[in-house]
Short mmCIF file of C-alpha atoms (C1' of nucleotides) in Angstrom, two decimals:
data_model
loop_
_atom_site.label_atom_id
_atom_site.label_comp_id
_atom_site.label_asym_id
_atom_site.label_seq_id
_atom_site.Cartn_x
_atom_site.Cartn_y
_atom_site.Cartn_z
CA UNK J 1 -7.14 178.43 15.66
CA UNK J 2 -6.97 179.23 12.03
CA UNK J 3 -7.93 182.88 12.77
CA UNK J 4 -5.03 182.77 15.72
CA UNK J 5 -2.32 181.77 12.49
CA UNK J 6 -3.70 184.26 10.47
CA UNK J 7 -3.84 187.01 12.78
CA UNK J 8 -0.21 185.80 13.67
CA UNK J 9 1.17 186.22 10.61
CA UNK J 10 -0.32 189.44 9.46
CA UNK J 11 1.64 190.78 12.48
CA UNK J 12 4.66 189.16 11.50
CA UNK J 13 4.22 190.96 8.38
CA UNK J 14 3.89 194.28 10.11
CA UNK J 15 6.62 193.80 12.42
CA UNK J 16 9.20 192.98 9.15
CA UNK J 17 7.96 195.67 7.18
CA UNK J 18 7.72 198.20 9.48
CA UNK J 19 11.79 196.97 10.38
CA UNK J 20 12.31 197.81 6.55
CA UNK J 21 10.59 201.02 6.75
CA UNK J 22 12.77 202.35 9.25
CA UNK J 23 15.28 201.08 7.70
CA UNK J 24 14.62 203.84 4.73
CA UNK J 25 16.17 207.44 5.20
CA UNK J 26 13.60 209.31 3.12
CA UNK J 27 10.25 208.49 4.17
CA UNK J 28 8.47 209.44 1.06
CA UNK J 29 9.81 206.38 -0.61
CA UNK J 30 8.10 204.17 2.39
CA UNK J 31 4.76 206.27 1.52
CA UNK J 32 3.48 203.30 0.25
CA UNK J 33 4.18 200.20 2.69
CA UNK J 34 3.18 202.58 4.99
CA UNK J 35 0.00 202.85 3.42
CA UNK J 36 0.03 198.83 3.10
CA UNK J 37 0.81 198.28 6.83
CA UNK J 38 -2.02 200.77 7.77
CA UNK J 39 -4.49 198.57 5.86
CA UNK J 40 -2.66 195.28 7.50
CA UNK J 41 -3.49 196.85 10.86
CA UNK J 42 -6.76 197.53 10.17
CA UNK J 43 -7.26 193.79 9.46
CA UNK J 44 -5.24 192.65 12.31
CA UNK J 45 -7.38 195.00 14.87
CA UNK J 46 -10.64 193.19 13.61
CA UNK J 47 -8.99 189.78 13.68
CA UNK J 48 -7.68 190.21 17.57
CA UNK J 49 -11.16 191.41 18.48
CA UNK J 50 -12.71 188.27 17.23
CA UNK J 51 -10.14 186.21 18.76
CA UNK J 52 -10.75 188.08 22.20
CA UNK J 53 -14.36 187.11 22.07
CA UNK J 54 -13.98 183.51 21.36
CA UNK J 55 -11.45 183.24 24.27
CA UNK J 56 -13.25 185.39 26.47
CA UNK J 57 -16.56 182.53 25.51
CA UNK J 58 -14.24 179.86 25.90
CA UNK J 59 -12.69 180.71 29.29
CA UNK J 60 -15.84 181.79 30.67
CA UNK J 61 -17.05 178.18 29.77
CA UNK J 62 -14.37 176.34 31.25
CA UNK J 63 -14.19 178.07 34.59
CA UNK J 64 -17.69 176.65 35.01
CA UNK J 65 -16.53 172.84 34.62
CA UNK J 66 -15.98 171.21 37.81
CA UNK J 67 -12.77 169.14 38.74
CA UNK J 68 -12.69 165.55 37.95
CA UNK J 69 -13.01 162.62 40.77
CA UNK J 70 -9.66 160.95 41.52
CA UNK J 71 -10.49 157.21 40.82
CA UNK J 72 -10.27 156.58 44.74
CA UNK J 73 -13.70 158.55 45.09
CA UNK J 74 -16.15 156.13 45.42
CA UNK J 75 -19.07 156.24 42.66
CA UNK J 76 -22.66 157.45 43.90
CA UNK J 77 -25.19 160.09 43.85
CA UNK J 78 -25.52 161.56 47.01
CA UNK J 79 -24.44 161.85 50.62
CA UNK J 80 -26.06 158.14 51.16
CA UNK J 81 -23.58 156.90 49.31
CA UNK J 82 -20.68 158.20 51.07
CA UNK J 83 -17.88 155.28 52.37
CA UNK J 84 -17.12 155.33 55.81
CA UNK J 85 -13.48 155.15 56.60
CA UNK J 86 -12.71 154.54 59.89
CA UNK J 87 -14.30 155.39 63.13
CA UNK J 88 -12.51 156.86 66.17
CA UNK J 89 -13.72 156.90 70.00
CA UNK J 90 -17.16 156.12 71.45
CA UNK J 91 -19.91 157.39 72.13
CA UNK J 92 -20.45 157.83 75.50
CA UNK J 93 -23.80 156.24 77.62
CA UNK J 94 -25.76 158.90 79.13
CA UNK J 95 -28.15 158.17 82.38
CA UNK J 96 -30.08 161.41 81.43
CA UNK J 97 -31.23 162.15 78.20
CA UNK J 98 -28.83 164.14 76.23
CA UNK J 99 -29.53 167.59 75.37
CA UNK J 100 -28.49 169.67 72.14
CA UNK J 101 -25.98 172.30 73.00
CA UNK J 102 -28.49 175.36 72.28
CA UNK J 103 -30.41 174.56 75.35
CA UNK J 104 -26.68 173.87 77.35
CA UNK J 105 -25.66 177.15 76.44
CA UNK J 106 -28.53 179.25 76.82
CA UNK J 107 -28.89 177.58 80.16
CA UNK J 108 -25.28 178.37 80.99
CA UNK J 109 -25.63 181.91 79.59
CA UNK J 110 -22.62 181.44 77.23
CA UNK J 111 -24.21 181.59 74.25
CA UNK J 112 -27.47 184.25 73.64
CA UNK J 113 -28.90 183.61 70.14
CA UNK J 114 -31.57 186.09 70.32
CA UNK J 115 -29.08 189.28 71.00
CA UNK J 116 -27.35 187.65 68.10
CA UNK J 117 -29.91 188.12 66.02
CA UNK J 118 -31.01 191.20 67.74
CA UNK J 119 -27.41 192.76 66.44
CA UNK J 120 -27.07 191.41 63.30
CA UNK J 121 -30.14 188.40 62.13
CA UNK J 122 -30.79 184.95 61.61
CA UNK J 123 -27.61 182.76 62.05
CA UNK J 124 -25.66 184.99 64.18
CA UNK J 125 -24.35 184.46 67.95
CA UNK J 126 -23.14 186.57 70.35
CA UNK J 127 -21.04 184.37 72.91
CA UNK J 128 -20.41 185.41 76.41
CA UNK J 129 -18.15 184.72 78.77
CA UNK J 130 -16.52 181.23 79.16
CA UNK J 131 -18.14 180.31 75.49
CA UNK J 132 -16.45 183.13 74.20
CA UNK J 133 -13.23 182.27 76.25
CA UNK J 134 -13.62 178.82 74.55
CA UNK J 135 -14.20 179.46 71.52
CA UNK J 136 -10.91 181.63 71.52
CA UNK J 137 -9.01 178.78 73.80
CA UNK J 138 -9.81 176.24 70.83
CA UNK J 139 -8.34 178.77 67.97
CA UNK J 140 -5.27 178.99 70.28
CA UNK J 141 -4.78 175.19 71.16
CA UNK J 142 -5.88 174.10 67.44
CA UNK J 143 -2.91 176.81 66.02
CA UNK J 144 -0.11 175.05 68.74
CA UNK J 145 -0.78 171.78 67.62
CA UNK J 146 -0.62 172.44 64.06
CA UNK J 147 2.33 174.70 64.22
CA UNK J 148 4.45 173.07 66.98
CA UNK J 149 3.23 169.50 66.80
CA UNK J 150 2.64 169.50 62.78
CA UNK J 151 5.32 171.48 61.22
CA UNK J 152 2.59 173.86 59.32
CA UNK J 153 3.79 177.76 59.55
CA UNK J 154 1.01 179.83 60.65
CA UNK J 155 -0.19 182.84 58.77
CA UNK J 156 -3.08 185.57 59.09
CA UNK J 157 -4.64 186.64 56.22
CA UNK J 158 -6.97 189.38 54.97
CA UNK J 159 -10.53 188.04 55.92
CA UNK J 160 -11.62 189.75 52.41
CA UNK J 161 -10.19 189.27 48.78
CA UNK J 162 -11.03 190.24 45.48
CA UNK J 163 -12.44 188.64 42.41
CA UNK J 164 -9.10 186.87 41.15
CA UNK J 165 -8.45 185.00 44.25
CA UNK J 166 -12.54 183.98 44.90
CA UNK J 167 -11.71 182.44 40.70
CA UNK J 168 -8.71 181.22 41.75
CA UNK J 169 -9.78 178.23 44.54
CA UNK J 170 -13.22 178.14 42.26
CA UNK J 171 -15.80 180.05 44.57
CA UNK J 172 -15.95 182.71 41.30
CA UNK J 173 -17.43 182.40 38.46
CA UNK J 174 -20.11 179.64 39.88
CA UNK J 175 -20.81 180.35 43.57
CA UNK J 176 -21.50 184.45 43.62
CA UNK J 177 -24.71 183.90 45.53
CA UNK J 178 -23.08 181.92 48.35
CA UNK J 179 -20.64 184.90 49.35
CA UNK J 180 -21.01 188.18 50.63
CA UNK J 181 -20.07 190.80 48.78
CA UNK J 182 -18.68 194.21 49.23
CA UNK J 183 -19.84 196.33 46.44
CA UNK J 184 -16.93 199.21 46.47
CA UNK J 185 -14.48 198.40 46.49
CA UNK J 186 -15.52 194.73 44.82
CA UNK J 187 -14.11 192.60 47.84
CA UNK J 188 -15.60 188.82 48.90
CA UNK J 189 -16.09 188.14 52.98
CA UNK J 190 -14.20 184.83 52.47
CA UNK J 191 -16.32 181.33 53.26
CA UNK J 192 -12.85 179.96 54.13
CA UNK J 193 -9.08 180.74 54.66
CA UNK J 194 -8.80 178.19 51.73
CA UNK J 195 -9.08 181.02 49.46
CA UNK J 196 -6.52 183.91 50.83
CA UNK J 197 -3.75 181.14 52.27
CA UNK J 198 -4.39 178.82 48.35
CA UNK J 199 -3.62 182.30 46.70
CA UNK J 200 -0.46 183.29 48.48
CA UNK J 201 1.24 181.64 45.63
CA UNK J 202 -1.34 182.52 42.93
CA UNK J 203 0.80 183.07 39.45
CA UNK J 204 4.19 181.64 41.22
CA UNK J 205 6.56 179.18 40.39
CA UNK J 206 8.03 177.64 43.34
CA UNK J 207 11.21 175.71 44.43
CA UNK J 208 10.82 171.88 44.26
CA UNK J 209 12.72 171.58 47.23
CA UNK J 210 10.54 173.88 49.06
CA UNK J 211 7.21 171.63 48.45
CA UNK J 212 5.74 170.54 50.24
CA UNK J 213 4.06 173.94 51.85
CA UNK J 214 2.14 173.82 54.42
CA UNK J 215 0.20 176.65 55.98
CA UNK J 216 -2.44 176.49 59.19
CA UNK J 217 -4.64 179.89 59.10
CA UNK J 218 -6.81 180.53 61.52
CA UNK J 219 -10.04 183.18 60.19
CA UNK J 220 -13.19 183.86 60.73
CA UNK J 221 -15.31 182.52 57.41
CA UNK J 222 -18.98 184.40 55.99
CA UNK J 223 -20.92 182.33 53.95
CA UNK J 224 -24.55 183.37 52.90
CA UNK J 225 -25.63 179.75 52.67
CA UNK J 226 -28.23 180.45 50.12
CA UNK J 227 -31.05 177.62 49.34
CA UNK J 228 -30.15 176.03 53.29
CA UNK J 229 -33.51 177.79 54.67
CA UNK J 230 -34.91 176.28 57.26
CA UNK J 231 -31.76 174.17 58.07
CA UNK J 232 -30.47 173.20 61.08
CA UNK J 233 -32.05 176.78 62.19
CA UNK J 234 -31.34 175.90 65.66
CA UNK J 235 -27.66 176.40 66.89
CA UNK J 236 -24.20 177.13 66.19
CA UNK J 237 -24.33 174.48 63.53
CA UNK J 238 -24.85 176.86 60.36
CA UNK J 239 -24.18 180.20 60.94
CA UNK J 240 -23.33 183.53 58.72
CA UNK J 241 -20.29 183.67 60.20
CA UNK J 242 -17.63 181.45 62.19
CA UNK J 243 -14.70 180.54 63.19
CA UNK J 244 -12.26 178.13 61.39
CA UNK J 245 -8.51 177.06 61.29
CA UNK J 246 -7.53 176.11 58.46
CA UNK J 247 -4.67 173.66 56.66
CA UNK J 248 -3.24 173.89 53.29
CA UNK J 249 -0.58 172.39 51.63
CA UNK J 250 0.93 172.89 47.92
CA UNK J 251 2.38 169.70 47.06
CA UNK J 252 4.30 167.91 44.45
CA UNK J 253 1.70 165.59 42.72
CA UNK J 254 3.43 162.52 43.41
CA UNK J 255 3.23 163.52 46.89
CA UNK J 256 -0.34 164.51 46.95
CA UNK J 257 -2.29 161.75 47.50
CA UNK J 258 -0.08 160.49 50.73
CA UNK J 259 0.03 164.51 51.90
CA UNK J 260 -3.66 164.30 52.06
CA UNK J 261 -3.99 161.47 53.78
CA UNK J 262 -1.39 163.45 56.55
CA UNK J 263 -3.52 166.55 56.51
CA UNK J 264 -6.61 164.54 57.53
CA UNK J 265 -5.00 162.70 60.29
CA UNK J 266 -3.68 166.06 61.59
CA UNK J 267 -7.34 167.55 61.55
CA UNK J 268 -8.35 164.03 63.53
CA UNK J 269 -5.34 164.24 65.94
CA UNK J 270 -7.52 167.53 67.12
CA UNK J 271 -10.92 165.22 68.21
CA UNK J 272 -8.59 162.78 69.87
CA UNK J 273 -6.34 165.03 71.79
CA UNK J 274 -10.54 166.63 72.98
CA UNK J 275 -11.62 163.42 73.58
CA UNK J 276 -14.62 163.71 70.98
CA UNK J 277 -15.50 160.61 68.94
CA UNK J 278 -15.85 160.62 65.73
CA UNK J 279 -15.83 158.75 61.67
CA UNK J 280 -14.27 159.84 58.69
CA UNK J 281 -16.56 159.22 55.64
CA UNK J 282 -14.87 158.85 51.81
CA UNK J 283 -17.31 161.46 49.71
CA UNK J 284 -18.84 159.94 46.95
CA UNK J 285 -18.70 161.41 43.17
CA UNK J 286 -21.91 162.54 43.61
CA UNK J 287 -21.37 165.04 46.94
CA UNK J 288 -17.92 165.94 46.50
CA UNK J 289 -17.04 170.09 45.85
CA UNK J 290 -16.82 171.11 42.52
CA UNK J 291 -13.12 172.13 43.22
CA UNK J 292 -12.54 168.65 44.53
CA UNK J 293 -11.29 165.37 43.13
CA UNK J 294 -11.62 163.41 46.38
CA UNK J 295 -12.81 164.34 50.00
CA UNK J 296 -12.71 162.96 53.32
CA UNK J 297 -15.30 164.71 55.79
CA UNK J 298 -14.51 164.08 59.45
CA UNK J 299 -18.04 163.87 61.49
CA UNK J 300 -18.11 164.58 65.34
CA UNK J 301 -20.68 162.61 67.16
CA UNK J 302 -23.23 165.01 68.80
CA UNK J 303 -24.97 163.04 71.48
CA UNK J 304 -27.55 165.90 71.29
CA UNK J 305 -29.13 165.22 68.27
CA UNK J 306 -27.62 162.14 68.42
CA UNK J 307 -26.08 161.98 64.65
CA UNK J 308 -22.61 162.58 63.36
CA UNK J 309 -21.94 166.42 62.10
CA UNK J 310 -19.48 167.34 59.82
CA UNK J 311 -16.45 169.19 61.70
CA UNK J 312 -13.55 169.07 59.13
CA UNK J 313 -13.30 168.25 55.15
CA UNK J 314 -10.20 167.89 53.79
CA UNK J 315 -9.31 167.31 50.04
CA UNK J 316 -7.02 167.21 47.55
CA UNK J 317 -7.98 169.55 44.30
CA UNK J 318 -4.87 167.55 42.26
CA UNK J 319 -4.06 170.66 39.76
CA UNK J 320 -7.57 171.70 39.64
CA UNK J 321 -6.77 174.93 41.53
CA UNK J 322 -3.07 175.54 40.66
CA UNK J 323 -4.54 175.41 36.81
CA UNK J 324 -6.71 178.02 37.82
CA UNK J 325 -4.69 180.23 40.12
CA UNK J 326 -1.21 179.74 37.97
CA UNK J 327 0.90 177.82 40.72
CA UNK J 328 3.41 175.82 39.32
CA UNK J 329 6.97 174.69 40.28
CA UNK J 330 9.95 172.88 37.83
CA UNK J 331 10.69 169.00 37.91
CA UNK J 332 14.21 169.88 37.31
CA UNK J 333 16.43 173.23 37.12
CA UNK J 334 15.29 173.76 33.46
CA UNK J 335 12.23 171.81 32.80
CA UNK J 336 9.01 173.34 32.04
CA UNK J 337 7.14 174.00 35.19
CA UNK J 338 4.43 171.62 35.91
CA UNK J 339 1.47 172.58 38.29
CA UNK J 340 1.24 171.67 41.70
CA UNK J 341 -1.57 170.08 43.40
CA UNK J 342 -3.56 171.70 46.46
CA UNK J 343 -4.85 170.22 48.93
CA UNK J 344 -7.06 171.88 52.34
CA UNK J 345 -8.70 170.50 55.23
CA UNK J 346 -10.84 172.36 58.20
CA UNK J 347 -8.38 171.63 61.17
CA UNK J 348 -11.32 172.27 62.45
CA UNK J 349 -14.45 173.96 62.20
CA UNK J 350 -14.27 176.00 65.61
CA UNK J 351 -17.62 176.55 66.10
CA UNK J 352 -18.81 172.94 65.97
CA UNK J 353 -16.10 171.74 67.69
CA UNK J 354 -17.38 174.19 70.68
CA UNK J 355 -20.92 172.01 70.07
CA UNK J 356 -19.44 169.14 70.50
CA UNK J 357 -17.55 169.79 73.16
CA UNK J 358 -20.78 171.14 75.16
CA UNK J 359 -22.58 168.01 74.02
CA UNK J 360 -20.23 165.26 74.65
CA UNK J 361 -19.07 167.44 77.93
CA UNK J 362 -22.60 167.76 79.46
CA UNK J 363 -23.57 166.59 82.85
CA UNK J 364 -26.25 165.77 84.13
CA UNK J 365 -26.65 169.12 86.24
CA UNK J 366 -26.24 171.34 82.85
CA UNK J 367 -22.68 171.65 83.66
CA UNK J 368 -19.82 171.24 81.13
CA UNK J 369 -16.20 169.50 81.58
CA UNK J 370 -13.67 170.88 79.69
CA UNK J 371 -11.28 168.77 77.73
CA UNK J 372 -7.95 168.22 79.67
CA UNK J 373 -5.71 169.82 77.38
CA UNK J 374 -7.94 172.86 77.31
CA UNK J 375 -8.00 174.28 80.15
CA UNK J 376 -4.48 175.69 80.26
CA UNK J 377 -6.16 178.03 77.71
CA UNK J 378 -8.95 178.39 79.98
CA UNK J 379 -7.22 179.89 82.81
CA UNK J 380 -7.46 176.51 84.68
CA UNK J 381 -11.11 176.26 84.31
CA UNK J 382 -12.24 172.31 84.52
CA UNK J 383 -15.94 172.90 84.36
CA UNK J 384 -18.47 175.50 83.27
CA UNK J 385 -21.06 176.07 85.49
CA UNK J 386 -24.03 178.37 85.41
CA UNK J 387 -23.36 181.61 86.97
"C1'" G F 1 -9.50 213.27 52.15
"C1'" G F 2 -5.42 217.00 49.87
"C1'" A F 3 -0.36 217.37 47.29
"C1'" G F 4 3.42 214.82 44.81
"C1'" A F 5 6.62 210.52 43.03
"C1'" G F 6 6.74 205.84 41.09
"C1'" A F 7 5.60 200.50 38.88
"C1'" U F 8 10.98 197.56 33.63
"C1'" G F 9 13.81 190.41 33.83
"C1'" G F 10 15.23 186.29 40.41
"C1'" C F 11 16.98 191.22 42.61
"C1'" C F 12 19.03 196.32 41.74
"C1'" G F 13 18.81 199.59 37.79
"C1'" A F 14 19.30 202.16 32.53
"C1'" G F 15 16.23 203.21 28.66
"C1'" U F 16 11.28 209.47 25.94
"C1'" G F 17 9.04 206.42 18.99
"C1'" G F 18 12.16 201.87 15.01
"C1'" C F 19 18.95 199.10 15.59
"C1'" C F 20 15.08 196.99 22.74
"C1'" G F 21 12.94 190.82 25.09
"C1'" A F 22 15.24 195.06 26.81
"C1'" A F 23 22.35 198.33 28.64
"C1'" G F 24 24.97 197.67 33.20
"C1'" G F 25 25.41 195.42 37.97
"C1'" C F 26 24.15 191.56 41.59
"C1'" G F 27 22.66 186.67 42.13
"C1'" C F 28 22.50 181.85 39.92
"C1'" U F 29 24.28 177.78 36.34
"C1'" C F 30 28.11 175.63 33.29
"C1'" G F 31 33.18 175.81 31.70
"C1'" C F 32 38.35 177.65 32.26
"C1'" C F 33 42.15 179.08 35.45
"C1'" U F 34 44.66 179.36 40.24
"C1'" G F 35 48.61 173.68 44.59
"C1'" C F 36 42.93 174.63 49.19
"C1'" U F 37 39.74 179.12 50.02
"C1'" A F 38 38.90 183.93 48.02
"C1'" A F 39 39.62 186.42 43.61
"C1'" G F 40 39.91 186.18 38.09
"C1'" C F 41 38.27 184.82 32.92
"C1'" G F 42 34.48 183.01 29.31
"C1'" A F 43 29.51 181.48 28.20
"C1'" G F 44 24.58 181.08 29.67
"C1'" U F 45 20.51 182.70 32.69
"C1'" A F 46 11.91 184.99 31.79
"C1'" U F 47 6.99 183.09 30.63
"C1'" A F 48 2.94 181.48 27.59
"C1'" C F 49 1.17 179.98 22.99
"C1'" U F 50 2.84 178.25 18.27
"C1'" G F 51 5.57 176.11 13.36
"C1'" G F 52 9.60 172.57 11.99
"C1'" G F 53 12.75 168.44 14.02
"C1'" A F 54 13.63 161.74 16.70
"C1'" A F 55 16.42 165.00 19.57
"C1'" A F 56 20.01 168.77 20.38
"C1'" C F 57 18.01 172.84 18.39
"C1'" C F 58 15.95 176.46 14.96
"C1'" G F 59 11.74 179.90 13.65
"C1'" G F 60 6.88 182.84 14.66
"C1'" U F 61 3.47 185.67 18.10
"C1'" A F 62 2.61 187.98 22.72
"C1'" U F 63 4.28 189.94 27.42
"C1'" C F 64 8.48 196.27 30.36
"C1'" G F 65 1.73 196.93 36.68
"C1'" A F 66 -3.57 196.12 33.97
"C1'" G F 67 -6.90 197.71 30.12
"C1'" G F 68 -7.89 200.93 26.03
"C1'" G F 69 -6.08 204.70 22.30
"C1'" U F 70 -2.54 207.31 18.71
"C1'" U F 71 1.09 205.40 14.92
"C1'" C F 72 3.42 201.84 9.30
"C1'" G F 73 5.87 200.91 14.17
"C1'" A F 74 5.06 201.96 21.53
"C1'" A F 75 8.81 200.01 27.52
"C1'" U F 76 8.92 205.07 25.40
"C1'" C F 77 3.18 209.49 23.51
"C1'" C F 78 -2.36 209.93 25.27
"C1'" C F 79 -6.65 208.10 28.43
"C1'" U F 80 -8.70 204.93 32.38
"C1'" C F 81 -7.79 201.69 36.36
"C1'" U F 82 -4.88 199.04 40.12
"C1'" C F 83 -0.89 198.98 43.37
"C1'" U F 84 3.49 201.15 45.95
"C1'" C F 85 6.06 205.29 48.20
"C1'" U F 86 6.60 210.50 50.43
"C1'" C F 87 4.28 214.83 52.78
"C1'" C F 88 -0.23 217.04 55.11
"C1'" G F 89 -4.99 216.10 57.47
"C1'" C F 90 -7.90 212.35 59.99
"C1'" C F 91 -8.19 207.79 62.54
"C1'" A F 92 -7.92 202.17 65.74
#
RNA sequence: GGAGAGAUGGCCGAGUGGCCGAAGGCGCUCGCCUGCUAAGCGAGUAUACUGGGAAACCGGUAUCGAGGGUUCGAAUCCCUCUCUCUCCGCCA
């Protein structure tokens, strides 16, 4: 700070001076505060390249701190100690056993794990036929509802960014290992459409009246999921890559807490409108992001495995990420601008809402009903059968 | 990939070393004026940090794509990078 004044005055210095000295027709008589200044410089140059290294230690610090909880997160250490919310449908009763939708799909010959790993490796899928005709029928009914039944405008963004955005929504500096990376140019496959759609607005300040924005994004997400070996290994549940749509709203903060609660009940209206039961659970301080200040997850029941599996989590990052990303908008015509808050929900996962759909859909011959209001998008198809 | 042209305030656009945080125009805001509207007139109109003040406000520093360099002094000169545009080639 002190070095800041200093440094800040020296240049004051030079900038007066140097007004005098061109203020003086015959420059032999400046000879000497020319001499002076170059000194002055000298001492400033030094000075700023201090000051650059402090702030450059000093950022570097603070874009490692997480966010802080909102004081609705409940208090705990770990996913045990997450609140449930509410819970929504129920499970159905099965007269066969259940079966996990790897099996269903195989069986069906919709999804072929082994030629996905033959193309690519561990944790990728290639779909086939009415699974991949699904899985592009959810994108397309999940988009509608959001757009025409929610109000959010839809945009497609780059599926890679660069190093300002990934710092922006707080992947970067902290969470390198968990992307992929392309080496040149330096882009980032993007783990969510949280990061492109957030930084639309990255260093802008926007209209009050235009808040809140909301966006619905549908992409395809790549996330190296690092340190999850030998995790759920089985599946569409945790793959390399998969698909998502997205919601994301920039809202004024007095308006965040209530938009999140919205955001989440949009994500939910998708499970009811499929028919798949589910519970939203409150994440506790302990397994909350470390963009976050308070999270609901939304968990699909999978009568496979017979557990609830996260399909959505939405939360509200209060000004954690407009801080970061420089998103701002004014109070009034000529106050100073204020930052917004941001807030993002999975609306949904598409992937695991294909799982659930093959789990909670399963007969007991191996076929699979489709949800009502899916199969317009399916050409009509009610059932999937094995061919 | 080859050749060239650019990047300046909300927008357009001037500015080739000091009098430039930046002409002019548009837009916007406030005021005036005109019996409505349009036009006209006047003033204002970036951001961050920072010093003083209860505040209105006054002062300092930085920012003319980004970073570095030359200089007493840079929007202006030099280097690197990024992005945009035009032409040629190639390509879904």
């Amino acid at each position: 700070m002190a070095l800041l004044r200093e440094s800040e005055t020296l240049k004051a210095l030079r900038n007066t001076v140097s007004d005098e000295i061109s203020r003086i027709k015959d420059k032999s008589q400046a000879q000497d505060k020319i001499l002076e200044m170059r000194e002055v410089s000298q001492r400033i140059k030094g000075m700023d390249e201090e000051l650059k290294q402090l702030e450059e230690e000093l950022n570097g610090f603070l874009l490692t701190v997480p966010n802080l909880p909102d004081p609705a997160t409940p208090l705990g250490a770990s996913e045990n100690d997450n609140v449930l919310v509410r819970t929504w449908g129920e499970p159905a009763d099965y007269s066969f056993t259940p079966r996990p939708h790897w099996e269903i799909g195989e069986d069906l010959g919709i999804l072929d794990f082994e030629c996905g790993a033959k193309l690519t490796g561990a944790r990728f899928t290639l779909y086939r036929g009415a699974g991949a005709r699904l899985e592009r029928a959810l994108i397309n009914f999940m988009l509608d509802l959001h757009t025409d039944g929610h109000g959010y405008l839809e945009v497609l963004p780059p599926f890679m960014v660069n190093r300002e955005s990934m710092q922006g929504t707080g992947q970067l500096p902290k969470f390198e290992e968990d992307l992929f990376r392309l080496v040149d140019p330096e882009f980032f496959l993007i783990p969510t459409a949280e990061v492109p759609v957030t930084n639309i607005h990255r260093g802008e300040i926007l209209k009050k009246s235009d808040l809140p924005i909301c966006y619905a994004a549908y992409t395809p997400c790549f996330r190296r999921e690092a340190g999850s070996y030998g995790k759920d290994t089985r599946g569409l549940i945790r793959q390399h890559q998969f698909n998502k749509v997205e919601l994301v709203k920039f809202t004024h903060p007095s308006e965040s807490a209530a938009e999140l609660e919205n955001l989440t009940g949009n994500a939910e209206k998708v499970l009811q409108l499929l028919g798949l039961p589910y519970r939203v659970m409150a994440l506790c301080s302990g397994d909350i992001g470390f963009s976050a200040s308070k999270t609901y997850d939304i968990e699909v029941w999978l009568p496979g495995q017979s557990c609830y599996r996260e399909i959505s989590s939405c939360s509200t990052f209060g000004d954690f990420q407009a801080r970061r990303a420089g998103i701002r908008f004014r109070e009034e015509e000529k106050s100073k601008p204020e930052f917004v808050h941001t807030i993002n929900g999975s609306g949904l996962a598409v992937g695991r809402t294909l799982v659930a759909i093959l789990e909670n859909g399963q007969q007991e011959d191996g076929s699979v009903l489709i949800p009502d209001v899916l199969r317009p998008y399916m050409g009509g198809l009610e059932r999937i059968v094995s061919r």
